[in-house]
């Protein structure tokens, strides 16, 4: 009797486990069937979208081709940053140290005239025209804008300190050869040493502000009178101590550039990655919070940089602005002769020039207007580097 009961219990268990196994098999089969159906639907949908996109693209190309036959679009100007030396610090020698000569940045093209259409009545020239020469950048200058640079891997990049100086060798267009060499080498990191377009007589004026010596209002008055835009590179201490001047720079339509928080005498490239980031973004955030302006141009204190630091600035969505002309104008106790300085600035004119002058210089304040006039007399145009 007990044996029969045991047999019945074993039979019931086998039946129970058999049914459970059958349910599992059915469930697994159902899951695979559902996944297969979903895959077929997704594939069909993707193929449909791809086909529609192809048709739309072909139609767009045909439309663009038809429109291109009717009119020629103007080319946009290329912009390049300039780089300067630290204010109140020893400026790099005209020849590059440790084997560093400058290289150049890209140039800007003038808008071609459409001879097939009647020319409109000439309008008065203003600072706004210089800020936006082609009409393609509608942003208010006071708001700034954010770059979206392609990020690069900075690990393993050269950390050798480079002391920038444009050097004395010139090419057939009077451009420093070192600028062209460095532009080719470091331009991939959004670093600019010159605007490389020998066909266009364009000057980009940049002004360094390490501390206020009483001449910035005169600079701003001259620039406003002459309708000339400029980039003013300021440190955090300058912005903190001279908020009214910083606000006027913005309101007058000039570009406000980042010159670091503390202006380290050995250059930001002598610091750790974290410290360099704090030097740049600390200043960036200070200006954004206190003036509602977002900067995107950086000038290395004393012009000292490295390949790795240039790549880091790129990853912080900045352009590194060097220079193709600078001279010993920053020593307020030993200011150069105005007449000699003016002649030097004029003699060094070249297409795509990135001029660096210091605003604490009395000499610069006295010759700035004459330099602008003489440069224009030689056919040069002043444009804002953005």
mmCIF file of N, CA, C and O in Angstrom, residues 78 105-110 175 180 194-202 351-352:
data_model
loop_
_atom_site.group_PDB
_atom_site.id
_atom_site.type_symbol
_atom_site.label_atom_id
_atom_site.label_comp_id
_atom_site.label_asym_id
_atom_site.label_seq_id
_atom_site.Cartn_x
_atom_site.Cartn_y
_atom_site.Cartn_z
ATOM 1 N N UNK A 78 37.256 84.337 -42.804
ATOM 2 C CA UNK A 78 37.808 83.486 -41.766
ATOM 3 C C UNK A 78 38.408 84.365 -40.703
ATOM 4 O O UNK A 78 39.072 85.342 -40.980
ATOM 5 N N UNK A 105 47.691 82.430 -38.537
ATOM 6 C CA UNK A 105 46.317 81.967 -38.499
ATOM 7 C C UNK A 105 45.657 82.203 -39.841
ATOM 8 O O UNK A 105 46.245 82.762 -40.735
ATOM 9 N N UNK A 106 44.386 81.749 -40.005
ATOM 10 C CA UNK A 106 43.748 81.909 -41.295
ATOM 11 C C UNK A 106 43.291 83.325 -41.549
ATOM 12 O O UNK A 106 43.129 84.109 -40.667
ATOM 13 N N UNK A 107 43.038 83.635 -42.819
ATOM 14 C CA UNK A 107 42.728 84.994 -43.198
ATOM 15 C C UNK A 107 41.274 85.210 -43.495
ATOM 16 O O UNK A 107 40.476 84.317 -43.439
ATOM 17 N N UNK A 108 40.929 86.437 -43.850
ATOM 18 C CA UNK A 108 39.542 86.762 -44.139
ATOM 19 C C UNK A 108 39.410 87.247 -45.566
ATOM 20 O O UNK A 108 40.255 87.966 -46.074
ATOM 21 N N UNK A 109 38.338 86.842 -46.220
ATOM 22 C CA UNK A 109 38.106 87.229 -47.604
ATOM 23 C C UNK A 109 37.066 88.330 -47.650
ATOM 24 O O UNK A 109 36.076 88.300 -46.927
ATOM 25 N N UNK A 110 37.292 89.288 -48.545
ATOM 26 C CA UNK A 110 36.304 90.347 -48.702
ATOM 27 C C UNK A 110 35.115 89.818 -49.488
ATOM 28 O O UNK A 110 35.230 88.906 -50.293
ATOM 29 N N UNK A 175 55.426 89.230 -43.910
ATOM 30 C CA UNK A 175 54.879 88.455 -42.799
ATOM 31 C C UNK A 175 56.003 87.699 -42.101
ATOM 32 O O UNK A 175 56.871 87.106 -42.767
ATOM 33 N N UNK A 180 53.954 81.710 -39.784
ATOM 34 C CA UNK A 180 53.437 80.735 -40.734
ATOM 35 C C UNK A 180 53.778 79.309 -40.299
ATOM 36 O O UNK A 180 52.972 78.387 -40.417
ATOM 37 N N UNK A 194 48.640 84.266 -36.990
ATOM 38 C CA UNK A 194 48.494 85.208 -38.098
ATOM 39 C C UNK A 194 47.282 84.785 -38.897
ATOM 40 O O UNK A 194 46.811 83.651 -38.783
ATOM 41 N N UNK A 195 46.740 85.697 -39.690
ATOM 42 C CA UNK A 195 45.660 85.355 -40.604
ATOM 43 C C UNK A 195 46.283 85.106 -41.968
ATOM 44 O O UNK A 195 46.753 86.033 -42.612
ATOM 45 N N UNK A 196 46.286 83.857 -42.383
ATOM 46 C CA UNK A 196 47.038 83.462 -43.576
ATOM 47 C C UNK A 196 46.235 83.726 -44.846
ATOM 48 O O UNK A 196 45.601 82.832 -45.399
ATOM 49 N N UNK A 197 46.254 84.973 -45.285
ATOM 50 C CA UNK A 197 45.635 85.333 -46.557
ATOM 51 C C UNK A 197 46.366 86.542 -47.116
ATOM 52 O O UNK A 197 45.977 87.688 -46.856
ATOM 53 N N UNK A 198 47.435 86.317 -47.862
ATOM 54 C CA UNK A 198 48.260 87.436 -48.343
ATOM 55 C C UNK A 198 47.551 88.350 -49.333
ATOM 56 O O UNK A 198 48.029 89.451 -49.609
ATOM 57 N N UNK A 199 46.409 87.926 -49.850
ATOM 58 C CA UNK A 199 45.700 88.740 -50.833
ATOM 59 C C UNK A 199 44.846 89.823 -50.184
ATOM 60 O O UNK A 199 44.361 90.726 -50.868
ATOM 61 N N UNK A 200 44.641 89.745 -48.870
ATOM 62 C CA UNK A 200 43.758 90.689 -48.189
ATOM 63 C C UNK A 200 44.538 91.513 -47.173
ATOM 64 O O UNK A 200 45.168 90.980 -46.271
ATOM 65 N N UNK A 201 44.472 92.822 -47.316
ATOM 66 C CA UNK A 201 45.145 93.723 -46.381
ATOM 67 C C UNK A 201 44.229 93.961 -45.171
ATOM 68 O O UNK A 201 43.522 94.964 -45.090
ATOM 69 N N UNK A 202 44.268 93.017 -44.248
ATOM 70 C CA UNK A 202 43.417 93.067 -43.067
ATOM 71 C C UNK A 202 44.285 93.066 -41.816
ATOM 72 O O UNK A 202 45.276 92.331 -41.745
ATOM 73 N N UNK A 351 49.623 91.601 -44.467
ATOM 74 C CA UNK A 351 48.265 91.058 -44.566
ATOM 75 C C UNK A 351 47.991 90.056 -43.439
ATOM 76 O O UNK A 351 48.832 89.222 -43.109
ATOM 77 N N UNK A 352 46.802 90.129 -42.882
ATOM 78 C CA UNK A 352 46.411 89.196 -41.829
ATOM 79 C C UNK A 352 47.124 89.423 -40.521
ATOM 80 O O UNK A 352 47.249 88.500 -39.704
#
